């Protein structure tokens, strides 16, 4: 069973609107959680990395939150732009440093 | 500085053949990890190399192998190709092995199609 579950699988939003992506994980013990953005046909690019002691981290219009108690993370995209259309992947690292990947959420931003 | 470089970008092979993919990490990075990405399975870890030694291995058959050279460049080899090996193969480089918050930088990937 995948230790990292993302939802929704895909979503469509209008340009300028906000959206929130969810990531639930069961990896334990936990070291850090990362969010990556992957454009079609390209490699993933890191957005944020958070340890268990961090609750929130921002990177421009992207804000990630982490609740290590409930093992949940979210990625909030503010004022979406067409260039935000991509797959967003949640990656959790255990203390053995092995990475567990979510299946990703595909975001489509429409004008 | 230059990012992670993977070659070739696209490859078409027939069943039964073997293939070698190459990855040049960011200068100064000594850890290289390989991943397979398919629409149905998402990203799956293949193996990690650090200082020319394989440090971690995923759950893939022995047909998948790799190596790392003294300059940290890495190659991945797949023998006796199967249709199911068609995927995007991604390489990621990190400064150090398995450090908690070491960021992994991904290459553009090699798109392998097996026909």
mmCIF file of C-alpha atoms in Angstrom:
data_model
loop_
_atom_site.group_PDB
_atom_site.id
_atom_site.type_symbol
_atom_site.label_atom_id
_atom_site.label_comp_id
_atom_site.label_asym_id
_atom_site.label_seq_id
_atom_site.Cartn_x
_atom_site.Cartn_y
_atom_site.Cartn_z
ATOM 1 C CA UNK A 1 0.000 0.000 0.000
ATOM 2 C CA UNK A 2 1.307 3.442 -0.914
ATOM 3 C CA UNK A 3 2.437 5.309 2.171
ATOM 4 C CA UNK A 4 1.686 8.684 0.587
ATOM 5 C CA UNK A 5 -1.815 9.478 -0.661
ATOM 6 C CA UNK A 6 -2.629 12.666 -2.554
ATOM 7 C CA UNK A 7 -5.967 14.230 -3.327
ATOM 8 C CA UNK A 8 -7.586 15.207 -5.508
ATOM 9 C CA UNK A 9 -6.140 13.230 -8.399
ATOM 10 C CA UNK A 10 -6.756 16.209 -10.665
ATOM 11 C CA UNK A 11 -8.432 19.583 -10.586
ATOM 12 C CA UNK A 12 -9.262 22.434 -12.909
ATOM 13 C CA UNK A 13 -9.277 26.034 -11.725
ATOM 14 C CA UNK A 14 -9.711 29.432 -13.339
ATOM 15 C CA UNK A 15 -6.759 31.757 -13.625
ATOM 16 C CA UNK A 16 -6.498 33.999 -10.589
ATOM 17 C CA UNK A 17 -8.266 31.584 -8.237
ATOM 18 C CA UNK A 18 -6.739 29.745 -5.287
ATOM 19 C CA UNK A 19 -6.578 26.002 -4.723
ATOM 20 C CA UNK A 20 -5.376 23.554 -2.092
ATOM 21 C CA UNK A 21 -3.850 20.139 -2.624
ATOM 22 C CA UNK A 22 -3.775 17.473 0.077
ATOM 23 C CA UNK A 23 -1.194 14.889 1.078
ATOM 24 C CA UNK A 24 -1.715 12.231 3.755
ATOM 25 C CA UNK A 25 1.118 9.926 4.717
ATOM 26 C CA UNK A 26 1.780 6.963 6.952
ATOM 27 C CA UNK A 27 5.585 7.010 6.739
ATOM 28 C CA UNK A 28 6.935 6.652 10.256
ATOM 29 C CA UNK A 29 9.312 7.644 11.671
ATOM 30 C CA UNK A 30 9.256 10.761 9.564
ATOM 31 C CA UNK A 31 12.173 12.952 8.543
ATOM 32 C CA UNK A 32 10.880 15.531 6.093
ATOM 33 C CA UNK A 33 8.154 16.225 3.555
ATOM 34 C CA UNK A 34 8.718 17.788 0.160
ATOM 35 C CA UNK A 35 6.467 19.194 -2.516
ATOM 36 C CA UNK A 36 7.609 19.077 -6.124
ATOM 37 C CA UNK A 37 6.146 20.647 -9.258
ATOM 38 C CA UNK A 38 6.511 18.695 -12.478
ATOM 39 C CA UNK A 39 5.706 20.261 -15.825
ATOM 40 C CA UNK A 40 4.728 17.876 -18.610
ATOM 41 C CA UNK A 41 7.784 16.185 -20.097
ATOM 42 C CA UNK A 42 10.183 17.683 -17.573
ATOM 43 C CA UNK A 43 11.763 16.605 -14.313
ATOM 44 C CA UNK A 44 10.258 17.570 -10.923
ATOM 45 C CA UNK A 45 11.357 20.846 -9.365
ATOM 46 C CA UNK A 46 11.410 21.313 -5.602
ATOM 47 C CA UNK A 47 8.939 23.814 -4.127
ATOM 48 C CA UNK A 48 9.331 23.270 -0.371
ATOM 49 C CA UNK A 49 10.992 20.992 2.163
ATOM 50 C CA UNK A 50 9.666 20.805 5.732
ATOM 51 C CA UNK A 51 10.850 18.903 8.775
ATOM 52 C CA UNK A 52 8.476 17.666 11.472
ATOM 53 C CA UNK A 53 9.065 20.826 13.498
ATOM 54 C CA UNK A 54 7.924 23.168 10.716
ATOM 55 C CA UNK A 55 4.232 23.983 10.304
ATOM 56 C CA UNK A 56 4.355 26.140 7.220
ATOM 57 C CA UNK A 57 6.734 27.159 4.476
ATOM 58 C CA UNK A 58 6.213 29.472 1.538
ATOM 59 C CA UNK A 59 7.800 29.786 -1.871
ATOM 60 C CA UNK A 60 6.257 32.722 -3.692
ATOM 61 C CA UNK A 61 2.604 31.933 -4.343
ATOM 62 C CA UNK A 62 3.032 28.408 -3.001
ATOM 63 C CA UNK A 63 2.467 27.762 0.715
ATOM 64 C CA UNK A 64 2.874 24.325 2.245
ATOM 65 C CA UNK A 65 1.554 23.351 5.659
ATOM 66 C CA UNK A 66 2.385 20.327 7.749
ATOM 67 C CA UNK A 67 0.614 18.693 10.683
ATOM 68 C CA UNK A 68 2.974 15.966 11.859
ATOM 69 C CA UNK A 69 0.457 14.781 14.478
ATOM 70 C CA UNK A 70 -2.226 13.945 11.923
ATOM 71 C CA UNK A 71 0.339 13.167 9.210
ATOM 72 C CA UNK A 72 -1.227 15.612 6.791
ATOM 73 C CA UNK A 73 0.213 18.272 4.523
ATOM 74 C CA UNK A 74 -1.342 20.708 2.125
ATOM 75 C CA UNK A 75 -0.050 22.858 -0.701
ATOM 76 C CA UNK A 76 -1.924 26.092 -1.303
ATOM 77 C CA UNK A 77 -1.579 27.939 -4.599
ATOM 78 C CA UNK A 78 -2.578 31.588 -4.453
ATOM 79 C CA UNK A 79 -3.747 33.645 -7.436
ATOM 80 C CA UNK A 80 -3.114 30.821 -9.890
ATOM 81 C CA UNK A 81 -1.427 31.485 -13.206
ATOM 82 C CA UNK A 82 -1.465 29.487 -16.428
ATOM 83 C CA UNK A 83 2.122 28.431 -15.694
ATOM 84 C CA UNK A 84 0.906 26.665 -12.553
ATOM 85 C CA UNK A 85 -0.584 23.941 -14.757
ATOM 86 C CA UNK A 86 1.483 20.924 -13.770
ATOM 87 C CA UNK A 87 1.592 17.825 -11.633
ATOM 88 C CA UNK A 88 2.322 18.399 -7.938
ATOM 89 C CA UNK A 89 4.003 15.549 -6.124
ATOM 90 C CA UNK A 90 4.228 15.037 -2.367
ATOM 91 C CA UNK A 91 7.351 13.171 -1.236
ATOM 92 C CA UNK A 92 7.961 11.934 2.297
ATOM 93 C CA UNK A 93 11.346 10.914 3.650
ATOM 94 C CA UNK A 94 11.637 8.459 6.496
ATOM 95 C CA UNK A 95 14.521 8.560 8.938
ATOM 96 C CA UNK A 96 16.187 5.902 6.779
ATOM 97 C CA UNK A 97 16.210 8.664 4.129
ATOM 98 C CA UNK A 98 14.257 6.540 1.660
ATOM 99 C CA UNK A 99 11.722 8.585 -0.252
ATOM 100 C CA UNK A 100 8.052 7.647 -0.647
ATOM 101 C CA UNK A 101 6.228 9.349 -3.494
ATOM 102 C CA UNK A 102 2.584 10.272 -3.871
ATOM 103 C CA UNK A 103 0.898 9.696 -7.217
ATOM 104 C CA UNK A 104 0.582 13.443 -7.733
ATOM 105 C CA UNK A 105 -2.227 15.921 -8.330
ATOM 106 C CA UNK A 106 -2.613 17.277 -11.843
ATOM 107 C CA UNK A 107 -3.594 20.952 -11.805
ATOM 108 C CA UNK A 108 -4.986 22.616 -14.910
ATOM 109 C CA UNK A 109 -5.359 26.392 -14.867
ATOM 110 C CA UNK A 110 -7.712 27.812 -17.481
ATOM 111 C CA UNK A 111 -7.912 31.403 -18.682
ATOM 112 C CA UNK B 1 25.794 26.396 -12.460
ATOM 113 C CA UNK B 2 24.637 23.634 -14.795
ATOM 114 C CA UNK B 3 21.783 21.414 -13.677
ATOM 115 C CA UNK B 4 21.425 17.656 -13.868
ATOM 116 C CA UNK B 5 21.951 16.424 -17.415
ATOM 117 C CA UNK B 6 20.413 13.229 -18.698
ATOM 118 C CA UNK B 7 21.118 11.700 -22.085
ATOM 119 C CA UNK B 8 19.566 10.782 -24.351
ATOM 120 C CA UNK B 9 16.247 12.617 -23.936
ATOM 121 C CA UNK B 10 14.309 10.119 -26.037
ATOM 122 C CA UNK B 11 14.965 6.515 -26.932
ATOM 123 C CA UNK B 12 13.073 3.825 -28.822
ATOM 124 C CA UNK B 13 14.132 0.207 -28.378
ATOM 125 C CA UNK B 14 12.665 -3.167 -29.262
ATOM 126 C CA UNK B 15 11.839 -5.942 -26.822
ATOM 127 C CA UNK B 16 14.826 -8.003 -25.801
ATOM 128 C CA UNK B 17 17.353 -5.269 -26.402
ATOM 129 C CA UNK B 18 19.362 -3.586 -23.714
ATOM 130 C CA UNK B 19 19.745 0.135 -23.060
ATOM 131 C CA UNK B 20 22.106 2.417 -21.151
ATOM 132 C CA UNK B 21 21.046 5.805 -19.833
ATOM 133 C CA UNK B 22 23.439 8.459 -18.593
ATOM 134 C CA UNK B 23 23.202 11.076 -15.852
ATOM 135 C CA UNK B 24 25.643 13.870 -15.037
ATOM 136 C CA UNK B 25 24.886 15.374 -11.616
ATOM 137 C CA UNK B 26 25.329 18.974 -10.564
ATOM 138 C CA UNK B 27 28.991 19.797 -10.065
ATOM 139 C CA UNK B 28 30.003 18.916 -6.507
ATOM 140 C CA UNK B 29 27.072 16.574 -5.921
ATOM 141 C CA UNK B 30 28.131 13.053 -5.052
ATOM 142 C CA UNK B 31 24.783 11.301 -4.682
ATOM 143 C CA UNK B 32 22.800 10.161 -7.709
ATOM 144 C CA UNK B 33 19.419 8.456 -7.535
ATOM 145 C CA UNK B 34 17.411 6.907 -10.342
ATOM 146 C CA UNK B 35 13.619 6.738 -10.627
ATOM 147 C CA UNK B 36 11.110 5.233 -13.026
ATOM 148 C CA UNK B 37 7.959 7.229 -13.696
ATOM 149 C CA UNK B 38 4.900 5.757 -15.392
ATOM 150 C CA UNK B 39 1.337 7.112 -15.575
ATOM 151 C CA UNK B 40 -0.027 4.204 -13.585
ATOM 152 C CA UNK B 41 2.673 3.825 -10.913
ATOM 153 C CA UNK B 42 3.972 7.347 -10.465
ATOM 154 C CA UNK B 43 7.584 7.778 -9.373
ATOM 155 C CA UNK B 44 9.317 4.633 -8.184
ATOM 156 C CA UNK B 45 12.791 4.488 -6.694
ATOM 157 C CA UNK B 46 15.342 2.341 -8.536
ATOM 158 C CA UNK B 47 18.639 2.878 -6.747
ATOM 159 C CA UNK B 48 20.980 5.427 -5.210
ATOM 160 C CA UNK B 49 24.717 5.742 -5.668
ATOM 161 C CA UNK B 50 27.185 7.637 -3.539
ATOM 162 C CA UNK B 51 30.942 7.656 -4.036
ATOM 163 C CA UNK B 52 30.693 4.899 -6.654
ATOM 164 C CA UNK B 53 28.810 2.577 -4.283
ATOM 165 C CA UNK B 54 25.171 1.557 -4.437
ATOM 166 C CA UNK B 55 23.674 2.663 -1.101
ATOM 167 C CA UNK B 56 19.965 1.920 -1.570
ATOM 168 C CA UNK B 57 17.970 -0.213 -3.966
ATOM 169 C CA UNK B 58 14.282 -0.310 -4.823
ATOM 170 C CA UNK B 59 12.138 -3.303 -5.708
ATOM 171 C CA UNK B 60 13.094 -3.798 -9.322
ATOM 172 C CA UNK B 61 14.326 -6.983 -11.032
ATOM 173 C CA UNK B 62 17.985 -7.625 -11.644
ATOM 174 C CA UNK B 63 17.585 -6.519 -15.260
ATOM 175 C CA UNK B 64 17.916 -2.994 -13.892
ATOM 176 C CA UNK B 65 21.434 -2.110 -12.860
ATOM 177 C CA UNK B 66 23.574 0.941 -12.501
ATOM 178 C CA UNK B 67 26.958 2.268 -11.660
ATOM 179 C CA UNK B 68 28.650 5.494 -10.698
ATOM 180 C CA UNK B 69 32.022 6.725 -11.857
ATOM 181 C CA UNK B 70 34.688 8.599 -9.926
ATOM 182 C CA UNK B 71 33.468 11.916 -11.369
ATOM 183 C CA UNK B 72 29.984 11.129 -9.928
ATOM 184 C CA UNK B 73 28.451 10.584 -13.351
ATOM 185 C CA UNK B 74 26.093 7.632 -13.320
ATOM 186 C CA UNK B 75 24.731 5.181 -15.840
ATOM 187 C CA UNK B 76 21.685 2.969 -15.645
ATOM 188 C CA UNK B 77 21.350 -0.187 -17.704
ATOM 189 C CA UNK B 78 18.264 -2.208 -18.478
ATOM 190 C CA UNK B 79 18.767 -5.581 -20.142
ATOM 191 C CA UNK B 80 16.251 -7.761 -21.961
ATOM 192 C CA UNK B 81 13.789 -4.910 -22.358
ATOM 193 C CA UNK B 82 10.084 -5.550 -21.868
ATOM 194 C CA UNK B 83 7.137 -3.493 -23.076
ATOM 195 C CA UNK B 84 6.421 -2.559 -19.460
ATOM 196 C CA UNK B 85 9.796 -0.852 -19.178
ATOM 197 C CA UNK B 86 8.467 2.023 -21.269
ATOM 198 C CA UNK B 87 8.643 4.996 -18.936
ATOM 199 C CA UNK B 88 10.284 8.292 -18.089
ATOM 200 C CA UNK B 89 13.546 7.568 -16.272
ATOM 201 C CA UNK B 90 14.596 10.375 -13.963
ATOM 202 C CA UNK B 91 17.904 10.984 -12.305
ATOM 203 C CA UNK B 92 18.303 13.179 -9.222
ATOM 204 C CA UNK B 93 21.483 14.479 -7.682
ATOM 205 C CA UNK B 94 22.089 15.553 -4.096
ATOM 206 C CA UNK B 95 25.017 17.096 -2.331
ATOM 207 C CA UNK B 96 25.414 14.288 0.185
ATOM 208 C CA UNK B 97 24.085 10.823 0.768
ATOM 209 C CA UNK B 98 20.846 10.466 2.662
ATOM 210 C CA UNK B 99 21.133 13.660 4.651
ATOM 211 C CA UNK B 100 17.838 14.706 6.167
ATOM 212 C CA UNK B 101 17.145 17.926 4.344
ATOM 213 C CA UNK B 102 19.383 17.606 1.342
ATOM 214 C CA UNK B 103 17.425 18.779 -1.640
ATOM 215 C CA UNK B 104 17.287 16.505 -4.663
ATOM 216 C CA UNK B 105 17.596 18.144 -8.060
ATOM 217 C CA UNK B 106 16.052 16.233 -10.950
ATOM 218 C CA UNK B 107 17.136 16.053 -14.561
ATOM 219 C CA UNK B 108 14.742 16.338 -17.502
ATOM 220 C CA UNK B 109 14.537 12.582 -17.798
ATOM 221 C CA UNK B 110 14.967 10.057 -20.572
ATOM 222 C CA UNK B 111 11.763 8.930 -22.253
ATOM 223 C CA UNK B 112 12.204 5.251 -23.120
ATOM 224 C CA UNK B 113 9.732 3.566 -25.430
ATOM 225 C CA UNK B 114 9.937 -0.202 -25.905
ATOM 226 C CA UNK B 115 8.171 -1.546 -28.989
#
